[in-house]
Short mmCIF file of C-alpha atoms in Angstrom, two decimals:
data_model
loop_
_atom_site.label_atom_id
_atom_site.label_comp_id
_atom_site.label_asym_id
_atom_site.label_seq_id
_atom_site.Cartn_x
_atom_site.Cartn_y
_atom_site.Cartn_z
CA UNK A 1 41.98 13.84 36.45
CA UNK A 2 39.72 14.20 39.25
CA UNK A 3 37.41 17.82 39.89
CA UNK A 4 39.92 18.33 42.93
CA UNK A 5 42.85 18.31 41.04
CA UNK A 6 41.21 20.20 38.02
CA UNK A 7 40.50 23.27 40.32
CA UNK A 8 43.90 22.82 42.32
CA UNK A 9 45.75 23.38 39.13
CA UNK A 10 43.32 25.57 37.10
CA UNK A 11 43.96 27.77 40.47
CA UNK A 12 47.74 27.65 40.43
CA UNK A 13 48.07 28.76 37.09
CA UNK A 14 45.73 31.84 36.91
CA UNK A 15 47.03 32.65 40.49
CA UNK A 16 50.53 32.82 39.28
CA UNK A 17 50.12 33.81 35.58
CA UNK A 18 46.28 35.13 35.08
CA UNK A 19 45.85 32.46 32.24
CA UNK A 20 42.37 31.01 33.19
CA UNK A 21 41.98 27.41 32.09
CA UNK A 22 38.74 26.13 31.22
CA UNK A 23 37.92 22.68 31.66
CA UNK A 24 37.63 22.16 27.48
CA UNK A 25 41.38 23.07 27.53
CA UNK A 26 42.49 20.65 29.88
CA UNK A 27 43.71 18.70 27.17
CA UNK A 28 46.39 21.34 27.01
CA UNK A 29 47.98 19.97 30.82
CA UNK A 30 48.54 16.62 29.37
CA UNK A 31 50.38 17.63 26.01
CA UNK A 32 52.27 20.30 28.64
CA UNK A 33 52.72 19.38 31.97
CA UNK A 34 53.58 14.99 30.72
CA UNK A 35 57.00 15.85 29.35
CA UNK A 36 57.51 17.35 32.99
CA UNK A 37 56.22 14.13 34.24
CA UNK A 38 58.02 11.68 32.73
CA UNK A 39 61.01 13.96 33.68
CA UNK A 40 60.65 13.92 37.44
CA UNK A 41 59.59 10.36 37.29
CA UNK A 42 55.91 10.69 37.74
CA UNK A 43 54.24 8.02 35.82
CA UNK A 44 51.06 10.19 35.24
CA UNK A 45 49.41 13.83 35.61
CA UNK A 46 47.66 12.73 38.67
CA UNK A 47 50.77 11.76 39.88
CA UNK A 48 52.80 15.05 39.24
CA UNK A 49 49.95 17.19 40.91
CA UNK A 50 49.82 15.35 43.66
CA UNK A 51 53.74 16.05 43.95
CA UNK A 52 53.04 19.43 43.45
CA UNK A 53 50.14 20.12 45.86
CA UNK A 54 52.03 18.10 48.74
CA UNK A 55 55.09 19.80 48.40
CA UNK A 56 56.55 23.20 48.69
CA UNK A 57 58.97 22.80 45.85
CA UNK A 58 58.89 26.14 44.49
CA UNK A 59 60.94 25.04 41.08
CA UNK A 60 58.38 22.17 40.07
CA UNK A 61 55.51 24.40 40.46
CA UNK A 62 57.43 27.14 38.39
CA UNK A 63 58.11 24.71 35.90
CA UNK A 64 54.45 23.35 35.98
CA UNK A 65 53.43 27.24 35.21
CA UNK A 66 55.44 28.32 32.94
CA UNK A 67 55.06 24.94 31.12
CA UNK A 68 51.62 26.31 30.58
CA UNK A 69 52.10 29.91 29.86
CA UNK A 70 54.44 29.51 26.38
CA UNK A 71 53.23 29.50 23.56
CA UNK A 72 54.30 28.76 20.29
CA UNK A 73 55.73 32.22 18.40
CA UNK A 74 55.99 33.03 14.46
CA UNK A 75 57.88 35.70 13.19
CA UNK A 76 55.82 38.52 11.45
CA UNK A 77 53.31 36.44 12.84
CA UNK A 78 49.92 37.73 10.94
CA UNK A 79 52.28 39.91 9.22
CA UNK A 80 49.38 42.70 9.06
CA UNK A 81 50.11 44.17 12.66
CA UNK A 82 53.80 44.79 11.08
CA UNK A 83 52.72 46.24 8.23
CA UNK A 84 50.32 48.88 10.27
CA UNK A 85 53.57 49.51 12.44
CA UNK A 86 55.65 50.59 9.77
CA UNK A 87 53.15 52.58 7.63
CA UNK A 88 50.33 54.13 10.28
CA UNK A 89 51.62 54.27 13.61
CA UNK A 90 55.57 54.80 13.73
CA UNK A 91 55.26 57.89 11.19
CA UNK A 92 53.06 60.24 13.59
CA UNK A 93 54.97 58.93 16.80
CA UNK A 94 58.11 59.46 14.54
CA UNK A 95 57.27 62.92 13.69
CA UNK A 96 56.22 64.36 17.07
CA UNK A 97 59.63 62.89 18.33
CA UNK A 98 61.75 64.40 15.30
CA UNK A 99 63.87 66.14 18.04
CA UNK A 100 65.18 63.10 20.30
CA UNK A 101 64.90 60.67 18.27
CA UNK A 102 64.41 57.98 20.32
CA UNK A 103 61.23 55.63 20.67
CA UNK A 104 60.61 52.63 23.25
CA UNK A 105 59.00 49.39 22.13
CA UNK A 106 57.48 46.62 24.79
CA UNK A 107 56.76 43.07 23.62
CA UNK A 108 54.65 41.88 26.50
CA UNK A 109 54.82 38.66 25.87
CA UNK A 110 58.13 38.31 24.37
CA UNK A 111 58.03 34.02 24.36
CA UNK A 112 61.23 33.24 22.07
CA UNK A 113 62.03 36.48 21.09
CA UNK A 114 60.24 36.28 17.36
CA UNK A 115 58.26 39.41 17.52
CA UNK A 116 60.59 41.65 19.06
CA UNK A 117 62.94 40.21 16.64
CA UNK A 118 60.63 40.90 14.02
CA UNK A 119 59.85 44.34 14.86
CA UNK A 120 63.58 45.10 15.39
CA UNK A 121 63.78 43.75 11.30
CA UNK A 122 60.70 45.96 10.61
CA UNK A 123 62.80 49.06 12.08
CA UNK A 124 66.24 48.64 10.28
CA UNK A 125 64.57 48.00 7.17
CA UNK A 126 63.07 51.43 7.78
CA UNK A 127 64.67 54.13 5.79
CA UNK A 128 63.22 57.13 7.93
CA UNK A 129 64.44 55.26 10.95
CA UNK A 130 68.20 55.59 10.18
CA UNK A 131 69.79 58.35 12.55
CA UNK A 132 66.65 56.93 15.65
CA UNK A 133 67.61 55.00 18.58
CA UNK A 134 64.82 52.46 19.12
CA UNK A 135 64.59 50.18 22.88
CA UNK A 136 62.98 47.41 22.36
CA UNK A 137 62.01 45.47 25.76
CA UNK A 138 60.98 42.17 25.59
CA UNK A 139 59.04 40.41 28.61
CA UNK A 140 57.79 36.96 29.72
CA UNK A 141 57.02 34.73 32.51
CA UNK A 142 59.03 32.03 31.49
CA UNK A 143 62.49 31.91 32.38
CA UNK A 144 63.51 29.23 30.03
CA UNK A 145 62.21 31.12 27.13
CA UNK A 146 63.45 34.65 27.97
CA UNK A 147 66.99 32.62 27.57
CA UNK A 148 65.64 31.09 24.48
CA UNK A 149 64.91 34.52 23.01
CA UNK A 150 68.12 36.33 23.96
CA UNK A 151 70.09 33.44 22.34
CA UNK A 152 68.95 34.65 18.87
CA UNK A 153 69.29 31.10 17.78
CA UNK A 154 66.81 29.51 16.16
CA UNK A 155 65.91 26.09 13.84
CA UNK A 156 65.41 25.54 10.66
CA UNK A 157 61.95 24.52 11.14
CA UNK A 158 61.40 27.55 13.73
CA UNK A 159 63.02 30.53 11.26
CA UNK A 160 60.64 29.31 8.28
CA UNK A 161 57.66 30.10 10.50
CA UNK A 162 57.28 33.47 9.38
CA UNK A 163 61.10 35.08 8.33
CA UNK A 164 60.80 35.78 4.65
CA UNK A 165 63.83 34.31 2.84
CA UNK A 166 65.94 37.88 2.07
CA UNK A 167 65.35 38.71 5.26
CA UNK A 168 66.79 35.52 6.73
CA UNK A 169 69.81 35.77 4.89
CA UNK A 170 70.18 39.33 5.55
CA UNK A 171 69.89 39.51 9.24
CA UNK A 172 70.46 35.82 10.31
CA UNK A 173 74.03 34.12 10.51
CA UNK A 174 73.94 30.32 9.29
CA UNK A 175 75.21 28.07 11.90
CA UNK A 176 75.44 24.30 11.07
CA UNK A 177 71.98 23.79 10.85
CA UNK A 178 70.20 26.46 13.00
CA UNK A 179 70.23 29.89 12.73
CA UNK A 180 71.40 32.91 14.95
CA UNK A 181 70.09 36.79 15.11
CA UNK A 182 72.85 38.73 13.97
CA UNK A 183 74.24 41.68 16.55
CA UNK A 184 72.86 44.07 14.65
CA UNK A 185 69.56 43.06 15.38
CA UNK A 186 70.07 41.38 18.54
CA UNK A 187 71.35 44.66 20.39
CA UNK A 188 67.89 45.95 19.66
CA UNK A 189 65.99 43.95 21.94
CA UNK A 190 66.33 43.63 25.77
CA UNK A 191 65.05 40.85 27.31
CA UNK A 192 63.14 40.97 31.16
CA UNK A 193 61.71 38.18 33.62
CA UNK A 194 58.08 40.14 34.02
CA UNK A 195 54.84 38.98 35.14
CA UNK A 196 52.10 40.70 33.56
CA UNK A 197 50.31 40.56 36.65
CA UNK A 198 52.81 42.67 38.59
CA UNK A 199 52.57 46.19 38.93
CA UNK A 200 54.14 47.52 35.04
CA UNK A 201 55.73 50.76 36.44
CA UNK A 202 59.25 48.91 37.33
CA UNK A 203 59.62 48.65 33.40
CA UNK A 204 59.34 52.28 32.61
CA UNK A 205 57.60 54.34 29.63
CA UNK A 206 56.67 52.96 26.63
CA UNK A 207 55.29 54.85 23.12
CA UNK A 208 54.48 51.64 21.34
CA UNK A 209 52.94 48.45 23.70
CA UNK A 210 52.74 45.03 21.92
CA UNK A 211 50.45 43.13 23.79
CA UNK A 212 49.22 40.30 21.13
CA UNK A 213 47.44 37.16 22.02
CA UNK A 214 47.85 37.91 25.43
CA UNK A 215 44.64 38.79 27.00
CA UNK A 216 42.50 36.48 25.24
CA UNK A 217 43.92 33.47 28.40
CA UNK A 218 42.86 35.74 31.15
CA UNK A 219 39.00 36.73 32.59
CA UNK A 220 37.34 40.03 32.17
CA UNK A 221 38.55 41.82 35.16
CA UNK A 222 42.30 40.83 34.48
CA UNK A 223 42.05 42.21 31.26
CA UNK A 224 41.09 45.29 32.33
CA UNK A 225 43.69 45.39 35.29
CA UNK A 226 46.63 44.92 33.01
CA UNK A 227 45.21 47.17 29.99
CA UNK A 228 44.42 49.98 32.98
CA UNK A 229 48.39 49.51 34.06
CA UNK A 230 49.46 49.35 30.28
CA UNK A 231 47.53 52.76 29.83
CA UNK A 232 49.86 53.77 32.71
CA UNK A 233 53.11 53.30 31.01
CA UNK A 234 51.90 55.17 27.63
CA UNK A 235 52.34 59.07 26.69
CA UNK A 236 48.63 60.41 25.36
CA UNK A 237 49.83 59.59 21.41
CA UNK A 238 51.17 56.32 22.57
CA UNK A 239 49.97 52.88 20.32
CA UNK A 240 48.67 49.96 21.84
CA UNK A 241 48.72 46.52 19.19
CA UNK A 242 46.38 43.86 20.31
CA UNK A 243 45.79 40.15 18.84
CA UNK A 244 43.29 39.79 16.31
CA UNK A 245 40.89 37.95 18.20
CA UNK A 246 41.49 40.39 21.06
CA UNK A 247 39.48 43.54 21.92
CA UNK A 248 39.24 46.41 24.90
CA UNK A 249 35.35 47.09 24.17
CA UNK A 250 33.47 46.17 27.37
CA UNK A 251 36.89 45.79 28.90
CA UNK A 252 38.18 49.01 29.50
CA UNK A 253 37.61 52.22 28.13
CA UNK A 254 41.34 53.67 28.59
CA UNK A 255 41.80 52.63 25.28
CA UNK A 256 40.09 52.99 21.61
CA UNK A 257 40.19 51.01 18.03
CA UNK A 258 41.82 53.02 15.21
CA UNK A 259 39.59 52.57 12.36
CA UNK A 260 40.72 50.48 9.74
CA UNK A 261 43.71 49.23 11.23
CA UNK A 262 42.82 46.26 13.18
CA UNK A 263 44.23 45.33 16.35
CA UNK A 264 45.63 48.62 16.69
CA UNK A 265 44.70 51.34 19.73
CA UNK A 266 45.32 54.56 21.18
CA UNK A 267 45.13 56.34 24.00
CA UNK A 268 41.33 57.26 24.51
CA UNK B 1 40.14 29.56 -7.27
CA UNK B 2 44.39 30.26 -7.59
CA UNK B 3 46.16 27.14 -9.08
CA UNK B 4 49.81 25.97 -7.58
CA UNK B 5 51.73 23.30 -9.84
CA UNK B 6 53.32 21.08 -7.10
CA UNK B 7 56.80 20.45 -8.69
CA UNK B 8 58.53 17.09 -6.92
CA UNK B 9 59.64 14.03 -7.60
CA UNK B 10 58.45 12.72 -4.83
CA UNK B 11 54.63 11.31 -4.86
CA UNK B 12 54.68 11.12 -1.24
CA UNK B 13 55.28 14.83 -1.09
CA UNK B 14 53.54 15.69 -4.09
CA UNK B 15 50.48 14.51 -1.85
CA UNK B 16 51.50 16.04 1.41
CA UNK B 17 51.71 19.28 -0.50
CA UNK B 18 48.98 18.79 -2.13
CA UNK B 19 46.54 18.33 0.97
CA UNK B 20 48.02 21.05 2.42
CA UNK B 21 47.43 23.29 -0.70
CA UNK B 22 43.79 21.87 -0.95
CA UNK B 23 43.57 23.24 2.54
CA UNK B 24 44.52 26.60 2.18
CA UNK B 25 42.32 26.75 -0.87
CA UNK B 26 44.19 26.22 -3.91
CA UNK B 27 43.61 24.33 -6.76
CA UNK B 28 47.04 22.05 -7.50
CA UNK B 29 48.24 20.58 -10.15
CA UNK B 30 51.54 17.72 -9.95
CA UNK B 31 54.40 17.62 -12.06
CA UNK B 32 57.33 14.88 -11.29
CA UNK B 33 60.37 16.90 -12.94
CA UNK B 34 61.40 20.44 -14.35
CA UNK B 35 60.59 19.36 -18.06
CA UNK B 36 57.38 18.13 -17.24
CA UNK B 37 56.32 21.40 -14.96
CA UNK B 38 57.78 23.71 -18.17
CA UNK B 39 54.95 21.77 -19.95
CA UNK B 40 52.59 22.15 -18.18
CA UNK B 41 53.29 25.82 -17.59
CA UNK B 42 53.29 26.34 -21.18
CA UNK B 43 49.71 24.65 -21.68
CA UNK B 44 48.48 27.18 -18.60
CA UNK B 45 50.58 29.05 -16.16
CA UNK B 46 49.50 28.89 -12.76
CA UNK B 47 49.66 31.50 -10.11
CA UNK B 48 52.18 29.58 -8.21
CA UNK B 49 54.84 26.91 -8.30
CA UNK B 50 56.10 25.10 -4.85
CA UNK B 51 60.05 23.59 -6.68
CA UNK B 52 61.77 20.85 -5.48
CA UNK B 53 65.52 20.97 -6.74
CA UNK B 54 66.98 17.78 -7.36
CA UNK B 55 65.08 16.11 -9.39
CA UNK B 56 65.45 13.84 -12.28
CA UNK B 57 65.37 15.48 -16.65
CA UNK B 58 64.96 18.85 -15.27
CA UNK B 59 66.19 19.88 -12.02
CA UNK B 60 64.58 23.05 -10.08
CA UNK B 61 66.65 25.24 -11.03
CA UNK B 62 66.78 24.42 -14.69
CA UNK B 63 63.48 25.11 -14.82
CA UNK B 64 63.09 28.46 -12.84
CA UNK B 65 65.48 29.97 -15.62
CA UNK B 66 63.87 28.19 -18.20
CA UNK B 67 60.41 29.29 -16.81
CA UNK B 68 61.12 33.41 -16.42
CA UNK B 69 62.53 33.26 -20.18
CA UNK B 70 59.41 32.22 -21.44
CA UNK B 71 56.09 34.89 -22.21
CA UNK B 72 54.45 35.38 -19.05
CA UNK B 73 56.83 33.89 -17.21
CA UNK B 74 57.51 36.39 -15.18
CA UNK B 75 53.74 35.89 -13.79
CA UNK B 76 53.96 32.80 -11.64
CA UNK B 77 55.36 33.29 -7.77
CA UNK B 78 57.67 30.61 -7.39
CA UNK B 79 58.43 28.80 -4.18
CA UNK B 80 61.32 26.19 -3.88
CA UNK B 81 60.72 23.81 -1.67
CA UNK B 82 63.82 21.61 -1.24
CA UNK B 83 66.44 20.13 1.23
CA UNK B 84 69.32 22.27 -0.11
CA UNK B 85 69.65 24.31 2.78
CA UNK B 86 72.75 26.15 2.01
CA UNK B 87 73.47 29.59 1.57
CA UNK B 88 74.53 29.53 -2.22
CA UNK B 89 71.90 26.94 -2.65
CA UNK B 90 69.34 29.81 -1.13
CA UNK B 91 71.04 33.35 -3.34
CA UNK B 92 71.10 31.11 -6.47
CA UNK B 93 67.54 30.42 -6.62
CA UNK B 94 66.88 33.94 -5.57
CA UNK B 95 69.19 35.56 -8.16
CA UNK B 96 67.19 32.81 -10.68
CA UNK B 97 63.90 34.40 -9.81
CA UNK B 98 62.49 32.54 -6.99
CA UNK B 99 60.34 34.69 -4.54
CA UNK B 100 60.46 32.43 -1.73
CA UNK B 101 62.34 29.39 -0.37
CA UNK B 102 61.27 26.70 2.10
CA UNK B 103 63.67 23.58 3.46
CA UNK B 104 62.34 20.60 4.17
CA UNK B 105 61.11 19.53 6.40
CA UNK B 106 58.04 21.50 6.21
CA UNK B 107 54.85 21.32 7.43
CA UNK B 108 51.65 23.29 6.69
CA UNK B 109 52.03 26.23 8.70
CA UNK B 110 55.31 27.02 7.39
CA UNK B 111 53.56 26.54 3.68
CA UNK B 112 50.73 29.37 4.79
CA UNK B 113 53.35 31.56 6.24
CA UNK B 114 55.45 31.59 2.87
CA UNK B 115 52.44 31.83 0.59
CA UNK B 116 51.19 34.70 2.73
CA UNK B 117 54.57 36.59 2.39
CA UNK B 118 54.39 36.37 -0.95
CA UNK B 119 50.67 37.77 -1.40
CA UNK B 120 49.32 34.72 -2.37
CA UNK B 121 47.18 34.48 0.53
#
């Protein structure tokens, strides 16, 4: 791929999604973008930019994006960050909300619905939670995934990735050979088209913000634009969860580490 | 170093799971059916067993029960690894003793992600 092209596409993608692609992951637009290719008839990746640059064909270039943007999911993925939900920062937000009852979750990169899903399981699994009404709102920039995710169905291969065994059987239905979120769980989650470099107040207040493995694609001063507009959406006691490799020091200083539970922040 | 006995009859996945287990840091040991893996338990249990089911002498399952009635037995997590992907396939080995379950066809992250919900990672 020529420099031209390179920087053409490099500048679609973090125009429309923030990601910022470096030239050492370029290898990542030929395991995405040849499937799109070969499906428009384009014999190469030269080929399909071109068609993208010299036309205005809104879908293709939305495709090209989001082809980009989705990333593999596990459930429980790292499992930690679940485990620090359910023992350090749902019993303090719990308590201060004894009266109402009633907590809101955001997945801001929801991909195929596994962590939402996962954090749903974390919550009905919780025996202090019984009684609480939890809204759990799950966002992407892909389309095709958000329909992915509010399916509930899953493979084989895709449910092992993470879903311990009891908890597949309890809270999955078996159908031929895949695998489908029961109701239960399902009803938990809402799913949203969202981009996270639109303005956040649209989706309304949020006590807990999962934001994992997000930030670590975009540059410094994105990072600090969405964290700033994530601060915006949280009460003061409100819990921000973060990927491991992911951090707010130098970034922004709306938010601060809780010691000894990694990846997770609060309000500073 | 933790040691899994790799339970199959299968050399071609006894290897697979092997170099996958070698990966992640685990000393392995091979065993080609249930009798021979009750052996070898007996000479040294191992912090974890990855259990095919159908297998010839001693099938899977045979062996789980015959493996949590021994001393110690209790010690090892076990993890079937098998293409029986049904739902009494799944309870039975559960209600036998087995902490977690793959189905083939598996590949190394879903090996890390089971070991690690089971604490052995």
């Amino acid at each position: 791929m020529n420099p031209e092209d390179f920087q053409f596409i490099s500048t679609l993608i973090k125009s429309r999604s923030g990601l910022v692609l470096t030239p050492d992951k370029s290898y990542l637009l030929e395991s995405r973008l040849m499937p799109i290719a070969r499906k428009h008839g384009h014999k190469d990746l030269d080929e399909l930019i071109r068609a993208v640059r010299a036309s205005k064909d809104e879908a293709l270039t939305v495709e090209v994006v989001e082809a980009m943007t989705t990333n593999e999911s596990f459930f429980f993925r790292d499992i930690k960050p679940f485990d620090l939900l359910r023992d350090h920062v749902l019993p303090p937000l719990m308590k201060a909300r004894a009266q109402q009852k009633h907590m809101k979750i955001w997945c801001a990169a929801a991909s195929s619905g596994q962590e939402p899903y996962s954090i749903a399981i974390v919550l009905k699994e919780l025996a202090a939670a019984q009684g609480w009404r939890f809204d759990i709102v799950g966002t992407d920039i892909s389309h095709d995934i958000l329909d992915k995710a509010t399916s509930g169905k899953y493979t084989q291969f895709e449910v092992q990735r993470g879903m311990p065994i009891q908890l597949l059987l309890k809270y999955f239905d078996k159908k031929d050979e895949n695998w489908e979120v029961k109701p239960e769980i399902r009803k938990m989650v809402q799913y949203k088209y969202f981009n996270l470099l639109d303005k956040l107040g649209s989706l309304g207040g949020f006590d807990i913000v999962f934001c994992r493995n997000v930030l670590i694609y975009f540059d410094a001063e994105t990072k600090g634009k969405v964290l700033e507009e994530i601060a915006k959406l949280m009460p003061p006691d409100g819990m921000l969860f973060l990927g491991g490799a992911e951090t707010v020091l130098g970034v922004t200083d709306l938010f601060k580490p809780v010691p000894g539970q990694r990846g997770v922040y609060s309000r500073a | 170093m933790k040691t899994c006995l790799i339970v199959d009859d299968s050399k071609v996945i006894r290897m697979v799971a092997k170099k996958i287990l070698d990966e992640l840091g685990f000393g392995t040991e091979e065993a080609a059916d249930g009798q021979l893996a009750l052996d070898a338990c007996k000479a040294s249990m191992p912090a974890a067993v990855l259990l095919d089911w159908n297998m010839p002498v001693m099938s899977g399952i045979e062996f789980l029960r015959e493996l949590r009635a021994l001393p110690n037995g209790n010690d090892p997590i076990v993890v079937f690894c098998t293409t029986e992907n049904d739902l009494d396939h799944i309870q039975e080995a559960m209600t036998a003793g087995a902490n977690e379950y793959i189905m083939k066809p598996f590949d190394s992250d879903i090996i890390q992600a089971k070991f690690q919900q089971v604490g052995l990672i």
